[in-house]
PDB file of C-alpha atoms in Angstrom:
ATOM      1  CA  MET A   1       4.912 -41.577  43.186  1.00  0.00           C
ATOM      2  CA  SER A   2       5.424 -45.271  43.591  1.00  0.00           C
ATOM      3  CA  GLU A   3       1.589 -45.841  43.507  1.00  0.00           C
ATOM      4  CA  THR A   4       1.492 -44.020  40.114  1.00  0.00           C
ATOM      5  CA  ILE A   5       4.336 -46.243  38.732  1.00  0.00           C
ATOM      6  CA  GLY A   6       2.562 -49.254  40.007  1.00  0.00           C
ATOM      7  CA  PHE A   7      -0.734 -48.255  38.464  1.00  0.00           C
ATOM      8  CA  ILE A   8       0.941 -47.505  35.110  1.00  0.00           C
ATOM      9  CA  VAL A   9       2.552 -50.974  35.183  1.00  0.00           C
ATOM     10  CA  ILE A  10      -0.821 -52.510  35.888  1.00  0.00           C
ATOM     11  CA  ILE A  11      -2.426 -50.616  33.045  1.00  0.00           C
ATOM     12  CA  VAL A  12       0.226 -51.654  30.630  1.00  0.00           C
ATOM     13  CA  LEU A  13       0.067 -55.222  31.817  1.00  0.00           C
ATOM     14  CA  TYR A  14      -3.834 -55.403  31.541  1.00  0.00           C
ATOM     15  CA  THR A  15      -3.730 -53.861  28.088  1.00  0.00           C
ATOM     16  CA  VAL A  16      -1.264 -56.339  26.843  1.00  0.00           C
ATOM     17  CA  ILE A  17      -3.367 -59.179  28.375  1.00  0.00           C
ATOM     18  CA  GLY A  18      -6.604 -57.869  26.864  1.00  0.00           C
ATOM     19  CA  LEU A  19      -4.910 -57.650  23.518  1.00  0.00           C
ATOM     20  CA  MET A  20      -3.547 -61.271  23.888  1.00  0.00           C
ATOM     21  CA  ALA A  21      -6.874 -62.472  25.022  1.00  0.00           C
ATOM     22  CA  ALA A  22      -8.663 -60.809  21.961  1.00  0.00           C
ATOM     23  CA  ALA A  23      -6.187 -62.404  19.621  1.00  0.00           C
ATOM     24  CA  GLY A  24      -6.571 -65.819  21.221  1.00  0.00           C
ATOM     25  CA  THR A  25     -10.258 -65.727  21.298  1.00  0.00           C
ATOM     26  CA  SER A  26     -10.355 -64.623  17.622  1.00  0.00           C
ATOM     27  CA  ARG A  27      -7.929 -67.447  16.610  1.00  0.00           C
ATOM     28  CA  VAL A  28      -9.665 -70.129  18.489  1.00  0.00           C
ATOM     29  CA  SER A  29     -13.185 -69.010  17.476  1.00  0.00           C
ATOM     30  CA  LYS A  30     -12.212 -69.106  13.793  1.00  0.00           C
ATOM     31  CA  ARG A  31     -10.996 -72.700  14.182  1.00  0.00           C
ATOM     32  CA  ILE A  32     -13.962 -73.890  16.068  1.00  0.00           C
ATOM     33  CA  PHE A  33     -16.824 -72.184  14.524  1.00  0.00           C
ATOM     34  CA  ALA A  34     -18.105 -71.538  10.957  1.00  0.00           C
ATOM     35  CA  PRO A  35     -18.589 -67.828  10.318  1.00  0.00           C
ATOM     36  CA  ARG A  36     -22.297 -67.853  11.147  1.00  0.00           C
ATOM     37  CA  SER A  37     -21.632 -69.625  14.404  1.00  0.00           C
ATOM     38  CA  GLU A  38     -18.809 -67.209  15.224  1.00  0.00           C
ATOM     39  CA  GLN A  39     -21.173 -64.362  14.889  1.00  0.00           C
ATOM     40  CA  ILE A  40     -23.615 -66.083  17.193  1.00  0.00           C
ATOM     41  CA  PHE A  41     -20.718 -66.784  19.776  1.00  0.00           C
ATOM     42  CA  TYR A  42     -19.662 -63.106  19.803  1.00  0.00           C
ATOM     43  CA  GLY A  43     -23.192 -61.963  20.225  1.00  0.00           C
ATOM     44  CA  LEU A  44     -23.759 -64.156  23.232  1.00  0.00           C
ATOM     45  CA  PHE A  45     -20.140 -63.347  24.578  1.00  0.00           C
ATOM     46  CA  LEU A  46     -21.144 -59.570  24.524  1.00  0.00           C
ATOM     47  CA  ILE A  47     -24.126 -60.355  26.875  1.00  0.00           C
ATOM     48  CA  MET A  48     -21.885 -62.419  29.263  1.00  0.00           C
ATOM     49  CA  ILE A  49     -19.224 -59.841  29.562  1.00  0.00           C
ATOM     50  CA  ALA A  50     -21.762 -57.088  30.077  1.00  0.00           C
ATOM     51  CA  ALA A  51     -23.544 -59.122  32.811  1.00  0.00           C
ATOM     52  CA  PHE A  52     -20.334 -58.918  34.769  1.00  0.00           C
ATOM     53  CA  TYR A  53     -21.518 -55.444  35.804  1.00  0.00           C
ATOM     54  CA  LEU A  54     -24.560 -56.920  37.538  1.00  0.00           C
ATOM     55  CA  ALA A  55     -22.181 -59.214  39.457  1.00  0.00           C
ATOM     56  CA  PHE A  56     -19.859 -56.387  40.382  1.00  0.00           C
ATOM     57  CA  THR A  57     -22.815 -54.385  41.526  1.00  0.00           C
ATOM     58  CA  ALA A  58     -24.012 -57.278  43.848  1.00  0.00           C
ATOM     59  CA  TYR A  59     -20.373 -58.103  45.063  1.00  0.00           C
ATOM     60  CA  PHE A  60     -19.484 -54.496  45.905  1.00  0.00           C
ATOM     61  CA  GLY A  61     -22.984 -53.817  47.427  1.00  0.00           C
ATOM     62  CA  MET A  62     -23.587 -50.714  45.127  1.00  0.00           C
ATOM     63  CA  GLU A  63     -27.327 -50.389  45.733  1.00  0.00           C
ATOM     64  CA  SER A  64     -27.363 -47.065  43.978  1.00  0.00           C
ATOM     65  CA  ALA A  65     -26.021 -48.487  40.861  1.00  0.00           C
ATOM     66  CA  TRP A  66     -28.529 -51.173  40.122  1.00  0.00           C
ATOM     67  CA  THR A  67     -30.765 -48.991  37.869  1.00  0.00           C
ATOM     68  CA  LEU A  68     -28.054 -47.737  35.571  1.00  0.00           C
ATOM     69  CA  GLU A  69     -26.039 -50.911  35.489  1.00  0.00           C
ATOM     70  CA  SER A  70     -29.271 -52.948  34.602  1.00  0.00           C
ATOM     71  CA  ALA A  71     -30.113 -50.483  31.885  1.00  0.00           C
ATOM     72  CA  ALA A  72     -26.585 -50.849  30.373  1.00  0.00           C
ATOM     73  CA  VAL A  73     -26.785 -54.695  30.586  1.00  0.00           C
ATOM     74  CA  LEU A  74     -30.196 -54.530  28.899  1.00  0.00           C
ATOM     75  CA  LEU A  75     -28.741 -52.416  26.049  1.00  0.00           C
ATOM     76  CA  PHE A  76     -25.818 -54.858  25.617  1.00  0.00           C
ATOM     77  CA  LEU A  77     -28.220 -57.888  25.821  1.00  0.00           C
ATOM     78  CA  LEU A  78     -30.214 -56.365  22.980  1.00  0.00           C
ATOM     79  CA  LEU A  79     -27.073 -55.609  21.025  1.00  0.00           C
ATOM     80  CA  GLY A  80     -25.755 -59.071  21.602  1.00  0.00           C
ATOM     81  CA  LEU A  81     -28.983 -60.838  20.653  1.00  0.00           C
ATOM     82  CA  LEU A  82     -29.652 -58.778  17.673  1.00  0.00           C
ATOM     83  CA  GLY A  83     -25.887 -58.941  16.716  1.00  0.00           C
ATOM     84  CA  THR A  84     -26.408 -62.762  16.316  1.00  0.00           C
ATOM     85  CA  ARG A  85     -28.327 -61.784  13.170  1.00  0.00           C
ATOM     86  CA  VAL A  86     -27.074 -58.351  12.197  1.00  0.00           C
ATOM     87  CA  SER A  87     -23.157 -58.263  12.436  1.00  0.00           C
ATOM     88  CA  TRP A  88     -22.815 -54.503  12.399  1.00  0.00           C
ATOM     89  CA  LEU A  89     -24.531 -54.326  15.759  1.00  0.00           C
ATOM     90  CA  LEU A  90     -21.640 -56.246  17.172  1.00  0.00           C
ATOM     91  CA  ILE A  91     -19.250 -53.845  15.550  1.00  0.00           C
ATOM     92  CA  ILE A  92     -21.159 -51.111  17.407  1.00  0.00           C
ATOM     93  CA  GLY A  93     -21.693 -53.153  20.667  1.00  0.00           C
ATOM     94  CA  TYR A  94     -18.131 -54.124  21.433  1.00  0.00           C
ATOM     95  CA  PRO A  95     -16.592 -50.573  21.212  1.00  0.00           C
ATOM     96  CA  LEU A  96     -19.684 -49.271  23.272  1.00  0.00           C
ATOM     97  CA  HIS A  97     -18.831 -51.920  25.993  1.00  0.00           C
ATOM     98  CA  GLY A  98     -15.196 -50.712  25.928  1.00  0.00           C
ATOM     99  CA  ILE A  99     -16.300 -47.156  26.403  1.00  0.00           C
ATOM    100  CA  TRP A 100     -18.662 -48.238  29.300  1.00  0.00           C
ATOM    101  CA  ASP A 101     -15.623 -49.888  30.891  1.00  0.00           C
ATOM    102  CA  ILE A 102     -13.572 -46.721  30.767  1.00  0.00           C
ATOM    103  CA  LEU A 103     -16.346 -44.707  32.238  1.00  0.00           C
ATOM    104  CA  HIS A 104     -16.077 -46.944  35.289  1.00  0.00           C
ATOM    105  CA  GLU A 105     -12.249 -46.638  35.424  1.00  0.00           C
ATOM    106  CA  LEU A 106     -12.439 -42.723  35.032  1.00  0.00           C
ATOM    107  CA  GLU A 107     -15.001 -42.590  38.001  1.00  0.00           C
ATOM    108  CA  ALA A 108     -12.830 -44.924  40.206  1.00  0.00           C
ATOM    109  CA  HIS A 109      -9.429 -43.391  39.484  1.00  0.00           C
ATOM    110  CA  ALA A 110      -9.812 -39.921  37.952  1.00  0.00           C
ATOM    111  CA  ASP A 111     -12.960 -38.767  39.939  1.00  0.00           C
ATOM    112  CA  LEU A 112     -14.551 -38.031  36.511  1.00  0.00           C
ATOM    113  CA  SER A 113     -18.006 -39.149  35.858  1.00  0.00           C
ATOM    114  CA  LEU A 114     -20.717 -38.477  33.286  1.00  0.00           C
ATOM    115  CA  PHE A 115     -23.303 -39.687  35.951  1.00  0.00           C
ATOM    116  CA  GLN A 116     -24.162 -38.820  39.540  1.00  0.00           C
ATOM    117  CA  SER A 117     -21.581 -40.336  41.880  1.00  0.00           C
ATOM    118  CA  GLY A 118     -22.403 -43.805  42.985  1.00  0.00           C
ATOM    119  CA  ARG A 119     -24.537 -44.634  39.846  1.00  0.00           C
ATOM    120  CA  LEU A 120     -21.715 -46.683  38.419  1.00  0.00           C
ATOM    121  CA  THR A 121     -20.585 -49.755  40.178  1.00  0.00           C
ATOM    122  CA  ALA A 122     -17.162 -50.311  41.498  1.00  0.00           C
ATOM    123  CA  ILE A 123     -14.989 -52.617  39.382  1.00  0.00           C
ATOM    124  CA  PRO A 124     -11.785 -54.450  40.177  1.00  0.00           C
ATOM    125  CA  LEU A 125      -8.570 -52.420  39.529  1.00  0.00           C
ATOM    126  CA  ALA A 126      -7.781 -51.965  35.720  1.00  0.00           C
ATOM    127  CA  TYR A 127     -10.669 -54.253  34.674  1.00  0.00           C
ATOM    128  CA  GLY A 128     -11.868 -51.471  32.397  1.00  0.00           C
ATOM    129  CA  ILE A 129      -8.536 -51.261  30.866  1.00  0.00           C
ATOM    130  CA  PHE A 130      -8.493 -54.998  30.106  1.00  0.00           C
ATOM    131  CA  CYS A 131     -11.999 -54.906  28.580  1.00  0.00           C
ATOM    132  CA  LEU A 132     -11.225 -51.715  26.473  1.00  0.00           C
ATOM    133  CA  ALA A 133      -8.190 -53.535  25.034  1.00  0.00           C
ATOM    134  CA  TYR A 134     -10.217 -56.665  24.413  1.00  0.00           C
ATOM    135  CA  ASP A 135     -13.393 -55.020  23.032  1.00  0.00           C
ATOM    136  CA  PHE A 136     -11.581 -52.764  20.492  1.00  0.00           C
TER     137      PHE A 136
END
C-alpha cells in the first residue's frame, strides 16, 4: 500500500514538473528565438530527447532493446529534422514521443507491452510520466 501511495506521489510530482518545464521552455524559447528559429530549436530538441533512449539502453545494458530503440530514435530524428521545415511534423512528433514514453512506463510498472518483453529499454522511475507531460 505504501509503495502505491509513494508511486502516485511521484507520478503527480513528475507530471507537475513536466508541465512546468514545458511552460518554462515555451516562455524562454519565445523570448530568445524568432518564430522560425524556435521551430528549428524544437525540431532539434525532439531529436535530443529521443536520443536519451539510446543512452538508457546502454546504461541499463539492455542488449535486446537496441534494434527497436534505434528504430524509434531514427523515426524521431526524421520527424525532428523535417520538423525544422514543416511545423506539423513537430505537432505529430512530440505527442508520439509522449506515447513512446508511456509504453515504457506501462511495460515497467504494469507489465503491459505491445512488444516482446525486453524489446523496450528500462527507464528511470516515472521518466515517461515527466516526458508525457512535457511532450503534450
